[in-house]
C-alpha positions as a Python dict, from the first residue, in 0.01 Angstrom:
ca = {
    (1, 'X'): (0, 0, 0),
    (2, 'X'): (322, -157, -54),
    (3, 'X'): (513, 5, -340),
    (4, 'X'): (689, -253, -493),
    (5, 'X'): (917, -318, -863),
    (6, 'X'): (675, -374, -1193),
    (7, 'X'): (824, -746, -1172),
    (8, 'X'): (913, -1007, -938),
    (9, 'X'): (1261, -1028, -766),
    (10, 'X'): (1294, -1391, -881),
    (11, 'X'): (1283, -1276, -1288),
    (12, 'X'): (1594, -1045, -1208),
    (13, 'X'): (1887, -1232, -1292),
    (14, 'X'): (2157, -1023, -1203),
    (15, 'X'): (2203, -1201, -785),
    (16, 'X'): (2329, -884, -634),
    (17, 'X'): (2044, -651, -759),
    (18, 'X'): (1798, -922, -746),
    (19, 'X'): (1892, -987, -368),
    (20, 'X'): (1877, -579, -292),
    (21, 'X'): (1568, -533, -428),
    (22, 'X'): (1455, -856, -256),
    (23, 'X'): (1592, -702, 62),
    (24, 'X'): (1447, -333, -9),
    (25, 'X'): (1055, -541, -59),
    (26, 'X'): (1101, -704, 292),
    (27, 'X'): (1198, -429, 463),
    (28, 'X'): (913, -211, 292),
    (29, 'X'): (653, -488, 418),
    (30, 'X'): (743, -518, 741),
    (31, 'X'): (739, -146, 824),
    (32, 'X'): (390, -105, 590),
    (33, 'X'): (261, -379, 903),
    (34, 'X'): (386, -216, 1170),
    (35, 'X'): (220, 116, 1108),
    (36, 'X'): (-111, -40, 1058),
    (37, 'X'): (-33, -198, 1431),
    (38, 'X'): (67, 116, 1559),
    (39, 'X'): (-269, 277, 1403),
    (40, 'X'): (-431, -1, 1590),
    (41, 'X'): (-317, -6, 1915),
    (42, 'X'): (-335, 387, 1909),
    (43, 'X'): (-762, 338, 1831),
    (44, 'X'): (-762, 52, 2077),
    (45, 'X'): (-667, 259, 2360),
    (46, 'X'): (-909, 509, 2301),
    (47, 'X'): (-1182, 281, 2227),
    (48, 'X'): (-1112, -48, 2510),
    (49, 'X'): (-1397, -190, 2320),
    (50, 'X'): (-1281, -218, 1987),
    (51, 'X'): (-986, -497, 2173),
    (52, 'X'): (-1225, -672, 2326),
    (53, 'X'): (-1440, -703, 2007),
    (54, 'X'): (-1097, -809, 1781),
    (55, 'X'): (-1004, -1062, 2097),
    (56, 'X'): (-1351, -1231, 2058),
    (57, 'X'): (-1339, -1239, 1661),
    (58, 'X'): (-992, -1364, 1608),
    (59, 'X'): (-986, -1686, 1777),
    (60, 'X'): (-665, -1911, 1675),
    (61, 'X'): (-718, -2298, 1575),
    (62, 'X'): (-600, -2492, 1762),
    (63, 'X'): (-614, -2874, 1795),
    (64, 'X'): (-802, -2890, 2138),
    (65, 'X'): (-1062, -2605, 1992),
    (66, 'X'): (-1159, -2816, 1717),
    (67, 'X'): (-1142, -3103, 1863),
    (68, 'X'): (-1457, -3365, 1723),
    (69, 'X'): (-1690, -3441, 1986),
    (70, 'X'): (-1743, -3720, 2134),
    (71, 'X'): (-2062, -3856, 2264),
    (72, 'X'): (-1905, -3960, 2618),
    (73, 'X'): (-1782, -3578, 2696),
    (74, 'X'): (-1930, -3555, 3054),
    (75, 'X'): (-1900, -3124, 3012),
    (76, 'X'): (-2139, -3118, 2730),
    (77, 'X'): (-2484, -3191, 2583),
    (78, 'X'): (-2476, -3308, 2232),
    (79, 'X'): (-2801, -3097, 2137),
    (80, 'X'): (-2703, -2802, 2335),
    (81, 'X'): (-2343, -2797, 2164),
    (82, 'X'): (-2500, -2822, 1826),
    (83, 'X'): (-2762, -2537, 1894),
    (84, 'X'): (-2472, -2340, 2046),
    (85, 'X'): (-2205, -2359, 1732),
    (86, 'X'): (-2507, -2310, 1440),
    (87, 'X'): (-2631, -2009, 1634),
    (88, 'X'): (-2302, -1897, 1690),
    (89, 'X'): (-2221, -1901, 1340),
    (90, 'X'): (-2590, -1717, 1209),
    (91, 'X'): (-2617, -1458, 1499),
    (92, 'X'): (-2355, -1242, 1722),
    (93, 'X'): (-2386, -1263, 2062),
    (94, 'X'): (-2623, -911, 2098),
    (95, 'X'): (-2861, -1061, 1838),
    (96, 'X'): (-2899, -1338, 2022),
    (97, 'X'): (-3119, -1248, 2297),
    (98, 'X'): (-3313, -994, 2085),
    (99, 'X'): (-3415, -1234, 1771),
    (100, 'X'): (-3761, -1399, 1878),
    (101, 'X'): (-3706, -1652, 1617),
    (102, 'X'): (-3323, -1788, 1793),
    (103, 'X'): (-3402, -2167, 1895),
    (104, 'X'): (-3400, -2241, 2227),
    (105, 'X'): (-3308, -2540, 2388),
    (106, 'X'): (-3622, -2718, 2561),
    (107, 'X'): (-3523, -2931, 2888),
    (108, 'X'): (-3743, -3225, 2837),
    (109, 'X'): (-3572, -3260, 2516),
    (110, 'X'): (-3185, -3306, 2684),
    (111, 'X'): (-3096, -3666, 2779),
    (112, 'X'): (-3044, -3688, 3200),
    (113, 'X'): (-2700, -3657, 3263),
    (114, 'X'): (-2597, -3995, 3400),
    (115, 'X'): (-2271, -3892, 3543),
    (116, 'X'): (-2392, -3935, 3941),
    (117, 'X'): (-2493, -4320, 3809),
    (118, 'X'): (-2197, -4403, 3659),
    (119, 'X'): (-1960, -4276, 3952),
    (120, 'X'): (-2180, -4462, 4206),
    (121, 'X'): (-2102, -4779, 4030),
    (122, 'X'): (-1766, -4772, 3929),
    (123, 'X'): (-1481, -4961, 4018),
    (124, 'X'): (-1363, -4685, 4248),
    (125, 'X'): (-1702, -4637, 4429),
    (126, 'X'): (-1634, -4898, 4716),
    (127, 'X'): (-1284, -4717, 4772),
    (128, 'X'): (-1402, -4377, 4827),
    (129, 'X'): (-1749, -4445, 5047),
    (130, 'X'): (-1510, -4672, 5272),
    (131, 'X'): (-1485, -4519, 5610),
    (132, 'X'): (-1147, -4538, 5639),
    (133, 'X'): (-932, -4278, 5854),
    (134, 'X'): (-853, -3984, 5539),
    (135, 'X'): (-522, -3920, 5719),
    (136, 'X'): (-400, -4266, 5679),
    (137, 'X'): (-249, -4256, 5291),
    (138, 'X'): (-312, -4550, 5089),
    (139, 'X'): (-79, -4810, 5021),
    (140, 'X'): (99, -4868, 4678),
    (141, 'X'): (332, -5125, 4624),
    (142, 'X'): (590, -5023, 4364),
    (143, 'X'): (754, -5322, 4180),
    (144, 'X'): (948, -5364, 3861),
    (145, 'X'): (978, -5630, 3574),
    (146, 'X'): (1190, -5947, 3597),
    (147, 'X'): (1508, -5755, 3430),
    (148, 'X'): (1560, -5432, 3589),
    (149, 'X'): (1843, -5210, 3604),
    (150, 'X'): (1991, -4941, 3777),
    (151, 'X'): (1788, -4639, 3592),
    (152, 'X'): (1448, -4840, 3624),
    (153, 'X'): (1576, -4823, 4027),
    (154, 'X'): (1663, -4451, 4055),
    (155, 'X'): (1321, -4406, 3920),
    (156, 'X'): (1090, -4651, 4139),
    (157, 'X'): (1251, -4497, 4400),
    (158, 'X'): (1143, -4105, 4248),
    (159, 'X'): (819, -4309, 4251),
    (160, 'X'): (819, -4367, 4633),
    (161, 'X'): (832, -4064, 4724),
    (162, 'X'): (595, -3879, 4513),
    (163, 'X'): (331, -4163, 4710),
    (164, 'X'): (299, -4082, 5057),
    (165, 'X'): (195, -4463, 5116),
    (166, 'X'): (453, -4665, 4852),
    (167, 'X'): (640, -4912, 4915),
    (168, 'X'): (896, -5005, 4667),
    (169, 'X'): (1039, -5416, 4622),
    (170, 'X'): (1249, -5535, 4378),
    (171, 'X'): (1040, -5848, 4175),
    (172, 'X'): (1168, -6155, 4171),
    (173, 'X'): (1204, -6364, 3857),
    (174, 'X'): (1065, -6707, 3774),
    (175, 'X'): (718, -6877, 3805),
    (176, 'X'): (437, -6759, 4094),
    (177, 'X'): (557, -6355, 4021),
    (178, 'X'): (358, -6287, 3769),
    (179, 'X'): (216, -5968, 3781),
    (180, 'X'): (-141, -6098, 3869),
    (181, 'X'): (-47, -6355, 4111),
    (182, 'X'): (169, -6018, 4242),
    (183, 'X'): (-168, -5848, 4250),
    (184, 'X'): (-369, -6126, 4445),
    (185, 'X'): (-89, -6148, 4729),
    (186, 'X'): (-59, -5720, 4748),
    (187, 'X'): (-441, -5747, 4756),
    (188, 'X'): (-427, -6007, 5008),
    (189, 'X'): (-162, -5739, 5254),
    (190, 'X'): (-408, -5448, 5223),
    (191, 'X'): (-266, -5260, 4958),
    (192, 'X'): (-463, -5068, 4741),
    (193, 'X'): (-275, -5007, 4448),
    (194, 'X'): (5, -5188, 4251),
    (195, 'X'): (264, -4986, 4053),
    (196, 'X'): (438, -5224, 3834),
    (197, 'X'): (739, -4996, 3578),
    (198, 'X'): (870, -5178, 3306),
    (199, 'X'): (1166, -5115, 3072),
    (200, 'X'): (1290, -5106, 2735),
    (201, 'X'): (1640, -5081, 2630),
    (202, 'X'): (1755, -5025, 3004),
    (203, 'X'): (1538, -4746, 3020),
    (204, 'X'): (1156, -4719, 3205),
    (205, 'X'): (930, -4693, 2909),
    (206, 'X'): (549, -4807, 3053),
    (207, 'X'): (393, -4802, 3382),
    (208, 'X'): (145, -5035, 3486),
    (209, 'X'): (-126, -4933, 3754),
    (210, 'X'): (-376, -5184, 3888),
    (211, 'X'): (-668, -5054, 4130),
    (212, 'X'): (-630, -5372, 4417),
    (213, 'X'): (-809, -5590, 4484),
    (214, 'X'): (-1071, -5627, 4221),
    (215, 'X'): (-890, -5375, 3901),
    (216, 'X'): (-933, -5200, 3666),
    (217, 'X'): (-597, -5199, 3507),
    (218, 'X'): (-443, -4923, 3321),
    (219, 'X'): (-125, -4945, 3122),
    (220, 'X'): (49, -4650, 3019),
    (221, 'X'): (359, -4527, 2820),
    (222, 'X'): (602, -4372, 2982),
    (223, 'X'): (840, -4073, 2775),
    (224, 'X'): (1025, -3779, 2851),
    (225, 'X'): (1143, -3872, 3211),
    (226, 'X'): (1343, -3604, 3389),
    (227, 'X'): (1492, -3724, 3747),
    (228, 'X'): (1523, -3425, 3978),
    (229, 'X'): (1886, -3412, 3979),
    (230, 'X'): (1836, -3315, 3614),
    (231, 'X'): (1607, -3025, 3682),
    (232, 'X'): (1763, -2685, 3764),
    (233, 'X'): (1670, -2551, 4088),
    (234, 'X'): (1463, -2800, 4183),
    (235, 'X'): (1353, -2851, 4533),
    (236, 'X'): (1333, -3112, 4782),
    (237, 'X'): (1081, -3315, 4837),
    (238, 'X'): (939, -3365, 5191),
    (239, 'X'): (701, -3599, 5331),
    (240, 'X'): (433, -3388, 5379),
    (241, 'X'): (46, -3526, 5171),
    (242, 'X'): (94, -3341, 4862),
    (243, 'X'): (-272, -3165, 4662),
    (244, 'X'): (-395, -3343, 4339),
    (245, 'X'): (-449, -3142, 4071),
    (246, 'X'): (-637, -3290, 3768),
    (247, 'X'): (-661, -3100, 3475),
    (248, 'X'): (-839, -3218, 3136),
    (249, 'X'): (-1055, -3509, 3234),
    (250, 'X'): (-1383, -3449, 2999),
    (251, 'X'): (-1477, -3802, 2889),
    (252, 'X'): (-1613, -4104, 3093),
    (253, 'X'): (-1301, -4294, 2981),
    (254, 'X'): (-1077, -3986, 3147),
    (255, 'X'): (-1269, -3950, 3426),
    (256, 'X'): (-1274, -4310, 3511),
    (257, 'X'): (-850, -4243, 3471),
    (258, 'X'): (-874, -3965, 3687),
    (259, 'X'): (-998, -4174, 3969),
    (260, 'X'): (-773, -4364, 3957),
    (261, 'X'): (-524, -4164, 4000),
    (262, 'X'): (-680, -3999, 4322),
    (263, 'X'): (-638, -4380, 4475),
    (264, 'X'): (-295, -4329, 4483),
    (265, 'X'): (-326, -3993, 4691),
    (266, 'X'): (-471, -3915, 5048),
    (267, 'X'): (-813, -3787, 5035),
    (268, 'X'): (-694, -3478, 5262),
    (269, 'X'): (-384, -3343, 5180),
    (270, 'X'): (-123, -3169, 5413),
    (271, 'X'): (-132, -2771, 5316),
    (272, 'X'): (129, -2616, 5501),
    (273, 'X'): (378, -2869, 5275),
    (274, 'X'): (252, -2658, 4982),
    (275, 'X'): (321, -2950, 4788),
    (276, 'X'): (109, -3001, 4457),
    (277, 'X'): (146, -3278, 4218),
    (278, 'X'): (-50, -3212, 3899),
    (279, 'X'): (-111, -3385, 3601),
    (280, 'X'): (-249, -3221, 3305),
    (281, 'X'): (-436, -3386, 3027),
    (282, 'X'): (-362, -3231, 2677),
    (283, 'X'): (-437, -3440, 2314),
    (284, 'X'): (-449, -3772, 2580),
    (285, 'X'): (-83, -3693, 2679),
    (286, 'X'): (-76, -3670, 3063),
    (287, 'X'): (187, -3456, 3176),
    (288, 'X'): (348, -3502, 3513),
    (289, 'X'): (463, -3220, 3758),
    (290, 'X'): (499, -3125, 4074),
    (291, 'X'): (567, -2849, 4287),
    (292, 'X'): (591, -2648, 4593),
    (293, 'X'): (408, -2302, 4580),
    (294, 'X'): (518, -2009, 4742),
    (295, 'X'): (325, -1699, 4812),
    (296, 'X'): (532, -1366, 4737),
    (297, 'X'): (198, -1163, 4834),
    (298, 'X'): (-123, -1149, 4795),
    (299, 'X'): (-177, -1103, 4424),
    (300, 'X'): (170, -1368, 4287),
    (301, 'X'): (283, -1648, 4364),
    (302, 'X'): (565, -1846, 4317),
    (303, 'X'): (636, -2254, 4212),
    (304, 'X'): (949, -2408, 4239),
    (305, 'X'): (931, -2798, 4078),
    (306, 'X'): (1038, -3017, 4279),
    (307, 'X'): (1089, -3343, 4033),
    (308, 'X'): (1033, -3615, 3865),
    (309, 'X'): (840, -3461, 3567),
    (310, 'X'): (732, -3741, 3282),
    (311, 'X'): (468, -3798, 3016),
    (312, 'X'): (232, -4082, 3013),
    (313, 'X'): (-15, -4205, 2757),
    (314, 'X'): (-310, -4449, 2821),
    (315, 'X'): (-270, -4786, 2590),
    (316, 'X'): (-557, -5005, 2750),
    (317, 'X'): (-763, -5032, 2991),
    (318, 'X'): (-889, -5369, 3157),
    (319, 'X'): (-1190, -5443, 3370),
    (320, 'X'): (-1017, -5669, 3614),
    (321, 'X'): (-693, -5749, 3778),
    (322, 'X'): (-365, -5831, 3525),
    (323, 'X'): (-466, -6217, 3344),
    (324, 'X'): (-228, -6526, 3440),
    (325, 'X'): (-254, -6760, 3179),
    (326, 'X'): (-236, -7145, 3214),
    (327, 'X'): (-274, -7101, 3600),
    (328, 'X'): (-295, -7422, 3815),
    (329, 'X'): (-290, -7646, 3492),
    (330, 'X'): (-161, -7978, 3473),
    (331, 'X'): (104, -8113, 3243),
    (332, 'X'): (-17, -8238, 2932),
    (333, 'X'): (-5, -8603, 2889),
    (334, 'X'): (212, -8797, 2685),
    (335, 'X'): (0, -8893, 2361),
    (336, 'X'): (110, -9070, 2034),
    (337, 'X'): (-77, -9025, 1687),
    (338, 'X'): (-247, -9337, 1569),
    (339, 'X'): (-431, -9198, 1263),
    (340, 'X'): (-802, -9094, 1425),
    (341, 'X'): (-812, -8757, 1381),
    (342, 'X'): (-1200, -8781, 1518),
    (343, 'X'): (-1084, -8948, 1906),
    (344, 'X'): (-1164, -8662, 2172),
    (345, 'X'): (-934, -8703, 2456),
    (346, 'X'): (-1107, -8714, 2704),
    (347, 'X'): (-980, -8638, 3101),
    (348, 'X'): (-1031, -8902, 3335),
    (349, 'X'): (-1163, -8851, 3677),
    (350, 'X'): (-823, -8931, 3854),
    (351, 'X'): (-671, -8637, 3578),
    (352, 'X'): (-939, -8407, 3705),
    (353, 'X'): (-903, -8467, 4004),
    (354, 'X'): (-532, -8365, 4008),
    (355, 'X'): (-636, -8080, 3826),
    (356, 'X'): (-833, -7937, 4086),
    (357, 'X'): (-594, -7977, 4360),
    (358, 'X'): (-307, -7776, 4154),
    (359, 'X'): (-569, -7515, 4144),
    (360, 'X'): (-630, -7475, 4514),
    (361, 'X'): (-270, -7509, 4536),
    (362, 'X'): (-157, -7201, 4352),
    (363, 'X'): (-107, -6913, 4571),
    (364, 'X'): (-387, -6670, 4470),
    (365, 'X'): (-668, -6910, 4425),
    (366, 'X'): (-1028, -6945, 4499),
    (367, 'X'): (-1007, -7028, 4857),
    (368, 'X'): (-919, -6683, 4942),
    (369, 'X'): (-892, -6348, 4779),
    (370, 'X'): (-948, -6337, 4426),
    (371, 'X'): (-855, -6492, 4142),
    (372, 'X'): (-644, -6380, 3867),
    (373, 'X'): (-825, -6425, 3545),
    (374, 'X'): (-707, -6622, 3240),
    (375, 'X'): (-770, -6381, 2978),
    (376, 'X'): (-805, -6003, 2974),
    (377, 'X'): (-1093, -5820, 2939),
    (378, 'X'): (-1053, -5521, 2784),
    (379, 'X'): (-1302, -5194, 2862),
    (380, 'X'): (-1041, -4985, 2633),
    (381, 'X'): (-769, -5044, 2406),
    (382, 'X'): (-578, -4781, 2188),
    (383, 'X'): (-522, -4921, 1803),
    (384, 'X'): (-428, -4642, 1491),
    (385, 'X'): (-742, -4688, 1282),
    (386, 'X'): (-907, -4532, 1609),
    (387, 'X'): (-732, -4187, 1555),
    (388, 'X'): (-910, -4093, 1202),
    (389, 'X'): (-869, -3725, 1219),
    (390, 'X'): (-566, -3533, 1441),
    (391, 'X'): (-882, -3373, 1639),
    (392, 'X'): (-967, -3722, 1772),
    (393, 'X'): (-898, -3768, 2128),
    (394, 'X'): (-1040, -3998, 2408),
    (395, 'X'): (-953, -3876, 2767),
}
């Protein structure tokens, strides 16, 4: 026990002997804790059992521990979770298996995990039961917004070479570039992805990736961008097929993210590179690195990042291709009030007609390819009334 003064340090008045006795308390504290540390690490290392036990009992919490589930986790059952954390709290883990009366989890009673189904009929299955050469990387095309500068540059071009297959062009401004008519004619050229950074402020602040030629889309925000020259030591880059590393992806939503991301990749990778680009899924932030691994012996190894390194975080997610609205529509016509507020307008045949020709005129349309849609439809989108709890997360 801590023997301390028969009042509290505050109720001195006097500063200098209330801050020495103050001081004297602290001190006595601190060494009272490290004795009963001492006394414990001494019994540990008799006893190697005693640390594991203490290990297993004090548990920090964290956000990701106690994080609420979530019905679309692919890694767990929702009955098996709930047996597990109520037995967990009743029994240890030696009582378990010796109580007749623990619960046990029946296998008729545990809905089929549908996880085969759903990957079978995504939007990614046709891409990855193609039989397409593996060594051959896919093709991104890397574009901007209308308004670029030079920083929103530097980076596309970071971009370009993280992709084996990218291929970076400045966008153009003014009608026909809109970033779904952009999509149709990339779709059109065989690439499989489009990688469209926008700005804010003169600096890249969202990244839009759309899975050609059919979607999804996926728009992200983009913070905490470091360019290799601003890493320390960094290495180069080299054009060997880099390894994927995804780290994090428990939900449906996240794994259908995850996916995409391997579109962007080569299906076989180039080892002798030693080139890994991860990306690392913590409270929905995805965190961007990459590296080249070096092995000092047979037990350590070594990593050396080799740069860009950036944080992105999912916003929405859209079924299709990005919308282009009022596509191939004619001009409205000139029309005066005369007081009937009940008249429908209605389009004449030579109107119509017209109509339909400005459609088949518009690069993109339905004569080949596909066609952008006029409205977004939205399989995900992020809003703050979704986030009740700091435990809520979606990826």
């Amino acid at each position: 026990m801590v023997s301390g003064p028969r009042f509290e340090p505050s109720l001195i008045k006097n500063k200098a002997k209330r801050e020495d006795v103050y001081r004297k308390k602290k001190k006595a504290k601190s060494q009272d804790k490290l004795q009963r540390r001492l006394a414990q690490a001494k019994l540990e290392a008799q006893d190697p059992a005693t640390k594991q036990k203490r290990k297993a009992e004090n548990v920090p919490h964290t956000l990701d521990n106690m994080r609420e589930f979530d019905p679309s986790i692919l890694t767990a059952e929702p009955q098996a979770q709930a047996q597990a954390s109520s037995s967990a709290l009743q029994l240890d883990p030696l009582e378990k298996s010796q109580d007749p009366d623990t619960p046990t989890l029946d296998s008729s009673s545990v809905p089929p995990n549908d996880t085969a189904a759903d990957i079978a009929s995504d939007e990614f299955a046709s891409y990855f039961e193609s039989v397409l050469d593996p060594r051959v990387p896919p093709k991104v095309l890397i574009t901007t917004g209308f308004k670029a500068t030079k920083v929103t540059y530097d980076f596309c071009d970071e971009l370009s070479t993280i992709f084996p297959g990218a291929e970076f062009i400045r966008r153009k401004k003014g009608k026909g570039f809109e970033m779904g008519k952009v999509a149709v004619w990339a779709g059109k050229r065989g690439y499989t992805n489009l990688c469209v950074v926008n700005e804010d402020m003169k600096k890249p602040n969202a990244i839009t990736i759309v899975h050609l030629p059919n979607g999804p889309t996926a728009y992200f925000k983009l913070t905490s961008i470091a360019n290799s020259k601003r890493i320390r030591g960094h290495a180069k880059a080299t054009t060997h097929y880099p390894e994927l590393v995804l780290n994090g992806f428990v939900t449906r939503l996240g794994h259908a993210v995850g996916r995409m991301f391997q579109t962007l990749f080569p299906p076989m990778p180039e080892f002798q590179g030693r080139q890994v680009v991860t990306l690392h899924n913590q409270r929905d932030f995805l965190f961007f690195r990459r590296h080249r691994y070096a092995f000092r012996s047979t037990e350590k190894v070594a990593l050396q990042e080799i740069g860009p390194r950036f944080t992105l975080k999912l916003r929405w997610l859209t079924k299709g291709i990005p919308a282009v609205q009022h596509m191939g529509e004619p001009a409205k016509r000139l029309e005066f009030d005369n007081g009937d507020n009940d008249r429908v307008d209605e389009q004449s045949p030579q109107d119509a007609e017209e109509a339909g020709k400005g459609e088949q005129s518009e690069e993109g349309g339905s004569k080949q390819g596909v066609e952008p849609p006029r409205q977004n439809e939205y399989l995900w989108i992020w809003k703050p009334e979704l986030e009740t709890t700091r435990r809520t997360f979606f990826l």
